[in-house]
PDB file of C-alpha atoms in Angstrom:
ATOM      1  CA  HIS D  22      75.506 136.488 112.471  1.00 45.00           C
ATOM      2  CA  PRO D  23      72.344 134.416 113.159  1.00 48.00           C
ATOM      3  CA  HIS D  24      74.163 132.223 115.696  1.00 47.00           C
ATOM      4  CA  GLN D  25      75.329 135.299 117.581  1.00 50.00           C
ATOM      5  CA  ARG D  26      71.858 136.873 117.584  1.00 57.00           C
ATOM      6  CA  ARG D  27      70.352 133.649 118.895  1.00 54.00           C
ATOM      7  CA  ALA D  28      73.150 133.370 121.427  1.00 54.00           C
ATOM      8  CA  LEU D  29      72.459 136.882 122.683  1.00 58.00           C
ATOM      9  CA  GLU D  30      68.817 136.058 123.386  1.00 60.00           C
ATOM     10  CA  VAL D  31      69.684 132.761 125.090  1.00 56.00           C
ATOM     11  CA  CYS D  32      72.362 134.394 127.205  1.00 58.00           C
ATOM     12  CA  LYS D  33      70.011 137.161 128.279  1.00 59.00           C
ATOM     13  CA  VAL D  34      66.843 135.198 128.862  1.00 57.00           C
ATOM     14  CA  LYS D  35      67.679 131.542 129.493  1.00 50.00           C
ATOM     15  CA  MET D  36      70.890 132.114 131.412  1.00 53.00           C
ATOM     16  CA  GLY D  37      69.799 135.264 133.222  1.00 56.00           C
ATOM     17  CA  LEU D  38      72.814 137.392 132.376  1.00 50.00           C
ATOM     18  CA  GLN D  39      71.050 140.731 131.870  1.00 54.00           C
ATOM     19  CA  ALA D  40      72.784 142.342 134.838  1.00 56.00           C
ATOM     20  CA  LEU D  41      76.272 141.023 134.166  1.00 55.00           C
ATOM     21  CA  PRO D  42      79.057 143.117 132.646  1.00 61.00           C
ATOM     22  CA  VAL D  43      79.215 143.369 128.861  1.00 62.00           C
ATOM     23  CA  GLY D  44      82.458 141.373 128.766  1.00 62.00           C
ATOM     24  CA  GLN D  45      80.839 138.356 130.382  1.00 61.00           C
ATOM     25  CA  LEU D  46      77.817 138.650 128.108  1.00 58.00           C
ATOM     26  CA  LEU D  47      80.066 138.696 125.050  1.00 61.00           C
ATOM     27  CA  LEU D  48      81.943 135.630 126.332  1.00 57.00           C
ATOM     28  CA  CYS D  49      78.645 133.818 126.664  1.00 58.00           C
ATOM     29  CA  ILE D  50      77.699 134.773 123.098  1.00 55.00           C
ATOM     30  CA  VAL D  51      81.023 133.519 121.740  1.00 54.00           C
ATOM     31  CA  TRP D  52      80.692 130.253 123.639  1.00 51.00           C
ATOM     32  CA  LEU D  53      77.138 129.618 122.518  1.00 54.00           C
ATOM     33  CA  ALA D  54      77.845 130.447 118.890  1.00 53.00           C
ATOM     34  CA  SER D  55      80.983 128.285 118.872  1.00 51.00           C
ATOM     35  CA  SER D  56      79.060 125.363 120.390  1.00 56.00           C
ATOM     36  CA  GLN D  57      77.538 124.935 116.927  1.00 59.00           C
ATOM     37  CA  ASN D  58      80.973 123.685 115.845  1.00 69.00           C
ATOM     38  CA  CYS D  59      81.265 121.084 118.632  1.00 81.00           C
ATOM     39  CA  LEU D  60      79.633 117.696 118.108  1.00 87.00           C
ATOM     40  CA  ILE D  61      79.206 114.971 120.740  1.00 91.00           C
ATOM     41  CA  TYR D  62      78.416 111.397 119.717  1.00 93.00           C
ATOM     42  CA  ASN D  63      77.572 109.624 122.986  1.00 94.00           C
ATOM     43  CA  ARG D  64      77.328 106.306 121.205  1.00 94.00           C
ATOM     44  CA  ILE D  65      75.117 103.522 122.485  1.00 96.00           C
ATOM     45  CA  PRO D  66      76.712 100.050 122.405  1.00 93.00           C
ATOM     46  CA  LYS D  67      75.712  97.675 119.585  1.00 94.00           C
ATOM     47  CA  THR D  68      74.039 100.285 117.389  1.00 95.00           C
ATOM     48  CA  GLY D  69      76.596 100.365 114.587  1.00 92.00           C
ATOM     49  CA  SER D  70      78.694 103.074 116.210  1.00 90.00           C
ATOM     50  CA  SER D  71      81.970 101.710 114.807  1.00 88.00           C
ATOM     51  CA  THR D  72      80.679 102.374 111.294  1.00 88.00           C
ATOM     52  CA  ILE D  73      79.561 105.904 112.205  1.00 89.00           C
ATOM     53  CA  MET D  74      82.999 106.543 113.721  1.00 87.00           C
ATOM     54  CA  HIS D  75      84.609 105.274 110.507  1.00 86.00           C
ATOM     55  CA  TRP D  76      82.911 108.039 108.538  1.00 86.00           C
ATOM     56  CA  LEU D  77      83.650 110.667 111.189  1.00 83.00           C
ATOM     57  CA  ASN D  78      87.337 109.762 111.091  1.00 80.00           C
ATOM     58  CA  ALA D  79      87.374 109.478 107.299  1.00 80.00           C
ATOM     59  CA  SER D  80      86.074 113.047 107.113  1.00 77.00           C
ATOM     60  CA  ILE D  81      88.857 114.524 109.248  1.00 70.00           C
ATOM     61  CA  ASN D  82      90.454 117.530 107.619  1.00 64.00           C
ATOM     62  CA  GLY D  83      93.337 119.211 109.427  1.00 55.00           C
ATOM     63  CA  HIS D  84      91.983 122.654 108.631  1.00 50.00           C
ATOM     64  CA  ARG D  85      88.272 122.111 109.176  1.00 59.00           C
ATOM     65  CA  HIS D  86      87.422 119.052 111.264  1.00 55.00           C
ATOM     66  CA  HIS D  87      89.090 117.247 114.148  1.00 59.00           C
ATOM     67  CA  SER D  88      87.681 114.109 115.815  1.00 61.00           C
ATOM     68  CA  SER D  89      88.733 112.776 119.195  1.00 63.00           C
ATOM     69  CA  ASN D  90      88.000 109.979 121.658  1.00 61.00           C
ATOM     70  CA  GLN D  91      91.333 110.163 123.439  1.00 56.00           C
ATOM     71  CA  PHE D  92      90.137 111.219 126.872  1.00 56.00           C
ATOM     72  CA  GLY D  93      87.306 110.461 129.227  1.00 56.00           C
ATOM     73  CA  VAL D  94      85.860 107.200 130.516  1.00 60.00           C
ATOM     74  CA  ASN D  95      84.451 104.887 127.862  1.00 59.00           C
ATOM     75  CA  ARG D  96      81.412 103.565 129.707  1.00 65.00           C
ATOM     76  CA  GLY D  97      77.854 104.725 130.137  1.00 71.00           C
ATOM     77  CA  THR D  98      77.764 105.610 133.826  1.00 82.00           C
ATOM     78  CA  LEU D  99      80.130 108.353 135.019  1.00 87.00           C
ATOM     79  CA  THR D 100      80.649 109.697 138.519  1.00 88.00           C
ATOM     80  CA  MET D 101      80.141 113.399 139.154  1.00 90.00           C
ATOM     81  CA  GLN D 102      83.921 113.838 139.175  1.00 91.00           C
ATOM     82  CA  GLU D 103      84.260 112.018 135.842  1.00 90.00           C
ATOM     83  CA  GLN D 104      81.545 114.189 134.299  1.00 91.00           C
ATOM     84  CA  ALA D 105      83.320 117.321 135.520  1.00 91.00           C
ATOM     85  CA  LYS D 106      86.652 116.093 134.125  1.00 89.00           C
ATOM     86  CA  THR D 107      85.058 115.307 130.767  1.00 87.00           C
ATOM     87  CA  ALA D 108      83.573 118.814 130.654  1.00 88.00           C
ATOM     88  CA  GLU D 109      86.942 120.356 131.537  1.00 87.00           C
ATOM     89  CA  ASN D 110      88.687 118.429 128.772  1.00 84.00           C
ATOM     90  CA  LEU D 111      86.001 119.324 126.255  1.00 81.00           C
ATOM     91  CA  ARG D 112      86.268 122.985 127.163  1.00 78.00           C
ATOM     92  CA  LYS D 113      90.052 123.007 126.859  1.00 77.00           C
ATOM     93  CA  LEU D 114      90.612 120.624 123.946  1.00 71.00           C
ATOM     94  CA  ILE D 115      87.453 120.273 121.851  1.00 68.00           C
ATOM     95  CA  CYS D 116      84.771 122.940 122.355  1.00 70.00           C
ATOM     96  CA  LYS D 117      87.166 125.896 122.350  1.00 66.00           C
ATOM     97  CA  PRO D 118      85.512 129.299 121.820  1.00 60.00           C
ATOM     98  CA  ASP D 119      88.551 130.670 119.979  1.00 58.00           C
ATOM     99  CA  SER D 120      88.679 127.844 117.423  1.00 61.00           C
ATOM    100  CA  ASP D 121      87.321 128.107 113.897  1.00 63.00           C
ATOM    101  CA  MET D 122      87.581 124.326 113.393  1.00 66.00           C
ATOM    102  CA  LEU D 123      84.744 121.832 113.671  1.00 73.00           C
ATOM    103  CA  HIS D 124      85.306 119.295 116.421  1.00 78.00           C
ATOM    104  CA  SER D 125      83.683 115.981 117.295  1.00 82.00           C
ATOM    105  CA  TYR D 126      84.040 113.769 120.346  1.00 86.00           C
ATOM    106  CA  ASP D 127      82.720 110.209 120.720  1.00 88.00           C
ATOM    107  CA  ARG D 128      82.456 108.008 123.765  1.00 89.00           C
ATOM    108  CA  HIS D 129      80.147 105.393 125.294  1.00 91.00           C
ATOM    109  CA  MET D 130      78.586 107.724 127.842  1.00 92.00           C
ATOM    110  CA  ARG D 131      75.190 108.951 128.914  1.00 94.00           C
ATOM    111  CA  TRP D 132      73.992 112.420 127.982  1.00 96.00           C
ATOM    112  CA  ILE D 133      75.668 115.101 130.107  1.00 94.00           C
ATOM    113  CA  ASN D 134      74.397 118.597 130.849  1.00 91.00           C
ATOM    114  CA  PHE D 135      77.737 120.352 130.384  1.00 88.00           C
ATOM    115  CA  THR D 136      76.315 123.693 131.519  1.00 84.00           C
ATOM    116  CA  ASN D 137      76.346 122.218 135.047  1.00 88.00           C
ATOM    117  CA  PHE D 138      80.147 122.087 134.803  1.00 88.00           C
ATOM    118  CA  GLY D 139      81.028 125.588 133.679  1.00 79.00           C
ATOM    119  CA  MET D 140      80.256 125.459 129.954  1.00 78.00           C
ATOM    120  CA  PRO D 141      77.891 128.312 129.013  1.00 72.00           C
ATOM    121  CA  ALA D 142      76.339 126.260 126.202  1.00 74.00           C
ATOM    122  CA  GLN D 143      75.662 122.662 125.298  1.00 82.00           C
ATOM    123  CA  PRO D 144      77.502 121.092 122.375  1.00 85.00           C
ATOM    124  CA  ARG D 145      75.355 119.497 119.699  1.00 86.00           C
ATOM    125  CA  TYR D 146      74.610 115.783 120.086  1.00 94.00           C
ATOM    126  CA  ILE D 147      73.966 112.938 117.650  1.00 96.00           C
ATOM    127  CA  ASN D 148      73.257 109.271 118.284  1.00 97.00           C
ATOM    128  CA  VAL D 149      71.945 106.118 116.618  1.00 98.00           C
ATOM    129  CA  VAL D 150      69.370 103.693 118.002  1.00 98.00           C
ATOM    130  CA  ARG D 151      68.311 100.178 117.104  1.00 97.00           C
ATOM    131  CA  ASP D 152      65.350  97.893 117.665  1.00 97.00           C
ATOM    132  CA  PRO D 153      65.777  97.236 121.405  1.00 98.00           C
ATOM    133  CA  ILE D 154      65.430  93.454 121.313  1.00 97.00           C
ATOM    134  CA  ASP D 155      67.778  93.100 118.337  1.00 97.00           C
ATOM    135  CA  ARG D 156      70.324  95.325 120.108  1.00 97.00           C
ATOM    136  CA  VAL D 157      70.292  93.263 123.296  1.00 97.00           C
ATOM    137  CA  ALA D 158      70.413  90.001 121.324  1.00 96.00           C
ATOM    138  CA  SER D 159      73.384  91.325 119.360  1.00 93.00           C
ATOM    139  CA  SER D 160      75.171  92.247 122.577  1.00 92.00           C
ATOM    140  CA  TYR D 161      74.490  88.815 124.086  1.00 92.00           C
ATOM    141  CA  GLU D 162      75.782  86.972 121.023  1.00 90.00           C
ATOM    142  CA  TYR D 163      78.770  89.281 120.736  1.00 88.00           C
ATOM    143  CA  HIS D 164      79.821  88.371 124.253  1.00 86.00           C
ATOM    144  CA  ARG D 165      79.095  84.689 123.652  1.00 87.00           C
ATOM    145  CA  VAL D 166      80.858  84.120 120.307  1.00 82.00           C
ATOM    146  CA  GLY D 167      82.510  87.442 119.450  1.00 71.00           C
ATOM    147  CA  ALA D 168      85.925  88.837 120.347  1.00 65.00           C
ATOM    148  CA  ILE D 169      87.005  86.881 123.427  1.00 60.00           C
ATOM    149  CA  ALA D 170      89.820  88.889 124.994  1.00 54.00           C
ATOM    150  CA  ALA D 171      87.791  91.919 126.040  1.00 55.00           C
ATOM    151  CA  ARG D 172      84.652  89.950 126.990  1.00 65.00           C
ATOM    152  CA  SER D 173      86.000  87.597 129.672  1.00 70.00           C
ATOM    153  CA  LYS D 174      84.093  89.168 132.591  1.00 74.00           C
ATOM    154  CA  VAL D 175      80.706  88.643 130.952  1.00 77.00           C
ATOM    155  CA  ARG D 176      81.628  85.313 129.408  1.00 78.00           C
ATOM    156  CA  ALA D 177      82.501  83.983 132.865  1.00 78.00           C
ATOM    157  CA  HIS D 178      78.774  84.171 133.733  1.00 79.00           C
ATOM    158  CA  MET D 179      77.544  82.598 130.487  1.00 85.00           C
ATOM    159  CA  ASP D 180      76.777  79.123 129.305  1.00 86.00           C
ATOM    160  CA  LEU D 181      78.540  79.485 125.954  1.00 85.00           C
ATOM    161  CA  ASN D 182      76.284  76.855 124.391  1.00 89.00           C
ATOM    162  CA  GLN D 183      73.157  78.805 125.353  1.00 93.00           C
ATOM    163  CA  THR D 184      71.947  81.162 122.624  1.00 94.00           C
ATOM    164  CA  PHE D 185      70.013  84.364 123.291  1.00 96.00           C
ATOM    165  CA  ASN D 186      66.753  82.549 122.505  1.00 96.00           C
ATOM    166  CA  ASP D 187      67.696  79.727 124.882  1.00 96.00           C
ATOM    167  CA  CYS D 188      68.462  82.166 127.682  1.00 96.00           C
ATOM    168  CA  VAL D 189      65.191  84.091 127.398  1.00 97.00           C
ATOM    169  CA  ARG D 190      63.171  80.880 127.225  1.00 97.00           C
ATOM    170  CA  ALA D 191      64.946  79.583 130.338  1.00 97.00           C
ATOM    171  CA  GLY D 192      63.990  82.708 132.247  1.00 97.00           C
ATOM    172  CA  LYS D 193      65.574  82.996 135.684  1.00 95.00           C
ATOM    173  CA  GLN D 194      67.326  79.693 135.149  1.00 95.00           C
ATOM    174  CA  CYS D 195      69.638  81.600 132.787  1.00 95.00           C
ATOM    175  CA  ARG D 196      72.229  83.587 134.730  1.00 92.00           C
ATOM    176  CA  LEU D 197      72.060  86.542 132.314  1.00 93.00           C
ATOM    177  CA  TYR D 198      68.263  86.736 132.085  1.00 96.00           C
ATOM    178  CA  ASN D 199      67.926  89.647 134.541  1.00 95.00           C
ATOM    179  CA  ARG D 200      70.754  91.458 132.785  1.00 94.00           C
ATOM    180  CA  ILE D 201      68.876  91.086 129.486  1.00 96.00           C
ATOM    181  CA  ARG D 202      65.778  92.641 131.051  1.00 97.00           C
ATOM    182  CA  LEU D 203      67.766  95.562 132.470  1.00 96.00           C
ATOM    183  CA  ALA D 204      69.528  96.098 129.134  1.00 97.00           C
ATOM    184  CA  LEU D 205      66.155  96.818 127.513  1.00 98.00           C
ATOM    185  CA  SER D 206      66.258 100.240 129.227  1.00 97.00           C
ATOM    186  CA  GLU D 207      69.895 101.034 128.426  1.00 96.00           C
ATOM    187  CA  MET D 208      69.206 103.255 125.403  1.00 98.00           C
ATOM    188  CA  THR D 209      66.776 105.271 127.525  1.00 98.00           C
ATOM    189  CA  LEU D 210      69.487 105.919 130.113  1.00 96.00           C
ATOM    190  CA  TYR D 211      71.908 107.092 127.416  1.00 96.00           C
ATOM    191  CA  PHE D 212      69.428 109.808 126.441  1.00 97.00           C
ATOM    192  CA  CYS D 213      68.289 110.570 129.980  1.00 97.00           C
ATOM    193  CA  GLY D 214      71.730 111.103 131.476  1.00 95.00           C
ATOM    194  CA  PHE D 215      72.333 111.444 135.204  1.00 91.00           C
ATOM    195  CA  GLY D 216      70.781 113.241 138.163  1.00 83.00           C
ATOM    196  CA  SER D 217      67.111 112.280 138.457  1.00 80.00           C
ATOM    197  CA  CYS D 218      67.429 109.536 135.848  1.00 87.00           C
ATOM    198  CA  GLY D 219      66.508 106.237 137.432  1.00 78.00           C
ATOM    199  CA  ALA D 220      64.378 107.874 140.147  1.00 82.00           C
ATOM    200  CA  SER D 221      61.272 106.347 138.562  1.00 93.00           C
ATOM    201  CA  PRO D 222      60.552 104.724 135.187  1.00 95.00           C
ATOM    202  CA  SER D 223      58.176 107.489 134.084  1.00 95.00           C
ATOM    203  CA  ALA D 224      60.563 110.312 135.056  1.00 94.00           C
ATOM    204  CA  THR D 225      63.468 108.554 133.355  1.00 96.00           C
ATOM    205  CA  LEU D 226      61.481 107.986 130.153  1.00 97.00           C
ATOM    206  CA  ASN D 227      60.092 111.523 130.015  1.00 96.00           C
ATOM    207  CA  LEU D 228      63.501 113.106 130.485  1.00 96.00           C
ATOM    208  CA  ALA D 229      65.057 110.829 127.889  1.00 97.00           C
ATOM    209  CA  LEU D 230      62.383 111.764 125.340  1.00 97.00           C
ATOM    210  CA  GLN D 231      62.792 115.463 126.154  1.00 95.00           C
ATOM    211  CA  HIS D 232      66.548 115.314 125.592  1.00 96.00           C
ATOM    212  CA  MET D 233      66.109 113.368 122.358  1.00 96.00           C
ATOM    213  CA  ARG D 234      63.739 116.012 120.994  1.00 95.00           C
ATOM    214  CA  GLU D 235      65.568 119.115 122.212  1.00 91.00           C
ATOM    215  CA  GLU D 236      69.272 118.301 122.575  1.00 92.00           C
ATOM    216  CA  TYR D 237      70.048 116.153 119.521  1.00 95.00           C
ATOM    217  CA  ILE D 238      70.516 117.538 116.046  1.00 92.00           C
ATOM    218  CA  ALA D 239      69.596 114.057 114.785  1.00 95.00           C
ATOM    219  CA  VAL D 240      69.130 110.491 116.002  1.00 97.00           C
ATOM    220  CA  GLY D 241      69.679 107.862 113.331  1.00 97.00           C
ATOM    221  CA  LEU D 242      68.380 104.307 112.940  1.00 97.00           C
ATOM    222  CA  LEU D 243      70.711 101.354 112.451  1.00 96.00           C
ATOM    223  CA  GLU D 244      68.085  99.526 110.396  1.00 95.00           C
ATOM    224  CA  ARG D 245      68.000 102.485 107.981  1.00 95.00           C
ATOM    225  CA  HIS D 246      71.707 103.088 107.779  1.00 93.00           C
ATOM    226  CA  ALA D 247      71.866 104.659 104.303  1.00 92.00           C
ATOM    227  CA  GLU D 248      69.097 107.144 105.151  1.00 95.00           C
ATOM    228  CA  THR D 249      70.782 107.910 108.468  1.00 95.00           C
ATOM    229  CA  MET D 250      74.079 108.686 106.779  1.00 94.00           C
ATOM    230  CA  ARG D 251      72.409 110.880 104.161  1.00 94.00           C
ATOM    231  CA  LEU D 252      70.709 112.838 106.945  1.00 95.00           C
ATOM    232  CA  PHE D 253      73.953 113.170 108.918  1.00 94.00           C
ATOM    233  CA  ARG D 254      75.812 114.253 105.787  1.00 92.00           C
ATOM    234  CA  HIS D 255      73.137 116.834 105.018  1.00 91.00           C
ATOM    235  CA  LEU D 256      73.031 118.303 108.531  1.00 89.00           C
ATOM    236  CA  LEU D 257      76.778 117.969 109.231  1.00 87.00           C
ATOM    237  CA  PRO D 258      78.491 118.168 105.825  1.00 85.00           C
ATOM    238  CA  VAL D 259      82.004 118.657 107.186  1.00 78.00           C
ATOM    239  CA  HIS D 260      81.798 116.003 109.895  1.00 83.00           C
ATOM    240  CA  PHE D 261      80.433 113.414 107.443  1.00 86.00           C
ATOM    241  CA  GLY D 262      81.724 114.774 104.154  1.00 81.00           C
ATOM    242  CA  ALA D 263      83.559 111.541 103.321  1.00 80.00           C
ATOM    243  CA  TYR D 264      80.324 109.583 103.097  1.00 84.00           C
ATOM    244  CA  PRO D 265      79.454 109.091  99.395  1.00 81.00           C
ATOM    245  CA  ALA D 266      76.999 111.670  98.107  1.00 75.00           C
ATOM    246  CA  THR D 267      75.188 108.821  96.361  1.00 67.00           C
ATOM    247  CA  GLY D 268      74.312 107.402  99.777  1.00 59.00           C
ATOM    248  CA  GLN D 269      75.662 103.973  98.815  1.00 61.00           C
ATOM    249  CA  SER D 270      78.326 102.301 100.944  1.00 57.00           C
ATOM    250  CA  GLU D 271      79.057  98.733 101.957  1.00 54.00           C
ATOM    251  CA  VAL D 272      81.333  99.687 104.864  1.00 56.00           C
ATOM    252  CA  GLN D 273      80.359  97.895 108.081  1.00 59.00           C
ATOM    253  CA  VAL D 274      82.909  98.039 110.899  1.00 58.00           C
ATOM    254  CA  ASN D 275      83.145  95.637 113.867  1.00 57.00           C
ATOM    255  CA  ARG D 276      80.312  93.435 112.658  1.00 57.00           C
ATOM    256  CA  ASN D 277      79.929  90.118 114.506  1.00 56.00           C
ATOM    257  CA  ASN D 278      80.027  87.612 111.659  1.00 53.00           C
ATOM    258  CA  ASN D 279      80.004  84.693 114.132  1.00 52.00           C
ATOM    259  CA  ARG D 280      76.512  85.415 115.375  1.00 53.00           C
ATOM    260  CA  THR D 281      74.518  82.224 114.970  1.00 50.00           C
ATOM    261  CA  SER D 282      70.988  83.029 116.093  1.00 57.00           C
ATOM    262  CA  LEU D 283      68.188  85.395 115.207  1.00 85.00           C
ATOM    263  CA  VAL D 284      65.496  86.380 117.690  1.00 95.00           C
ATOM    264  CA  ALA D 285      62.671  83.879 117.549  1.00 96.00           C
ATOM    265  CA  ASP D 286      59.098  85.158 117.373  1.00 96.00           C
ATOM    266  CA  ASP D 287      58.132  83.701 120.758  1.00 97.00           C
ATOM    267  CA  VAL D 288      61.196  85.306 122.377  1.00 97.00           C
ATOM    268  CA  ARG D 289      60.430  88.665 120.796  1.00 97.00           C
ATOM    269  CA  GLU D 290      56.865  88.461 122.083  1.00 97.00           C
ATOM    270  CA  ARG D 291      58.080  87.628 125.591  1.00 97.00           C
ATOM    271  CA  LEU D 292      60.293  90.749 125.667  1.00 98.00           C
ATOM    272  CA  ARG D 293      57.938  93.066 123.777  1.00 96.00           C
ATOM    273  CA  THR D 294      56.849  95.049 126.850  1.00 96.00           C
ATOM    274  CA  VAL D 295      60.004  94.715 128.963  1.00 98.00           C
ATOM    275  CA  GLY D 296      61.974  97.895 129.667  1.00 97.00           C
ATOM    276  CA  LEU D 297      61.682 101.484 128.454  1.00 98.00           C
ATOM    277  CA  ASP D 298      63.632 101.289 125.200  1.00 98.00           C
ATOM    278  CA  HIS D 299      60.643 100.282 123.060  1.00 98.00           C
ATOM    279  CA  GLN D 300      59.030 103.675 123.659  1.00 98.00           C
ATOM    280  CA  VAL D 301      62.296 105.534 123.073  1.00 98.00           C
ATOM    281  CA  TYR D 302      62.825 103.649 119.814  1.00 98.00           C
ATOM    282  CA  ALA D 303      59.286 104.392 118.624  1.00 98.00           C
ATOM    283  CA  GLU D 304      59.793 108.113 119.277  1.00 98.00           C
ATOM    284  CA  ALA D 305      63.167 108.029 117.516  1.00 98.00           C
ATOM    285  CA  VAL D 306      61.519 106.561 114.416  1.00 98.00           C
ATOM    286  CA  LYS D 307      58.898 109.343 114.406  1.00 98.00           C
ATOM    287  CA  LEU D 308      61.526 112.072 114.783  1.00 97.00           C
ATOM    288  CA  PHE D 309      63.723 110.465 112.129  1.00 98.00           C
ATOM    289  CA  ASP D 310      60.899 110.349 109.573  1.00 97.00           C
ATOM    290  CA  GLU D 311      60.078 113.986 110.328  1.00 96.00           C
ATOM    291  CA  LYS D 312      63.710 115.035 109.815  1.00 95.00           C
ATOM    292  CA  LEU D 313      63.825 113.198 106.482  1.00 96.00           C
ATOM    293  CA  ARG D 314      60.591 114.856 105.396  1.00 95.00           C
ATOM    294  CA  MET D 315      61.944 118.294 106.299  1.00 94.00           C
ATOM    295  CA  MET D 316      65.213 117.526 104.482  1.00 93.00           C
ATOM    296  CA  LYS D 317      63.389 116.550 101.294  1.00 92.00           C
ATOM    297  CA  LEU D 318      61.267 119.707 101.477  1.00 92.00           C
ATOM    298  CA  GLY D 319      64.358 121.856 101.962  1.00 90.00           C
ATOM    299  CA  ILE D 320      63.226 123.069 105.391  1.00 87.00           C
ATOM    300  CA  ILE D 321      66.452 121.879 107.013  1.00 84.00           C
TER     301      ILE D 321
END
């Protein structure tokens, strides 16, 4: 099988297992081949992830596809112990080498190198990104006028009459201004992961871009939702089989219909060079267009 042949080469060369017993080499091959059936959606907040999860869950088939988000910590930053526990649960419950089912797992968490925690191969990743300023503005307005119960900690620091545009224009006089600036690198951290991420802006950005190119089967764009879903359905037909083949759907889950402001041009200009996410988003657009081109040509 092509996956097994590829796995053999990776296990021998990349993982340095030439001198190990045949049994351990075969276990590595099985793990690596089965990792093709294990999908991780480390969803970035405010990028339409609830809608993506709707289609993942709608595609669940008891014999072919199982989706889970029932374990692990649902926040971006995890301790080393929490990463190890997530890997252990994935290995036991989701990415099982003896399973012929397709599995998916979604959580708000940064990219994790699961091979550092005893998994011989990485699962496949997907994610969705969004224009960085629109994403941060959406998050701000969601906390200001969205669901109240779960947002009390952030709302306690907000002037609820102050829109996103008002806050940015006020600069440091707005209590959440620095948080807005930091949030414009949040998508980058989700792709970068842990370890050396955050050591320097350039190292963080370069590692994030490397992971996006090499570790993700696809990264979609919220602004091009229909195209994103067609690409996901094409690359992962079982995981997203419930999405209409026509590519037309009006389903939008967890949308903030109370949002009252759009980003003003002067505010967008003020934030245009803040943070690392602008460069990550630009690269995601390039990779997305290339994937679509390859799909239309039948290359993938």
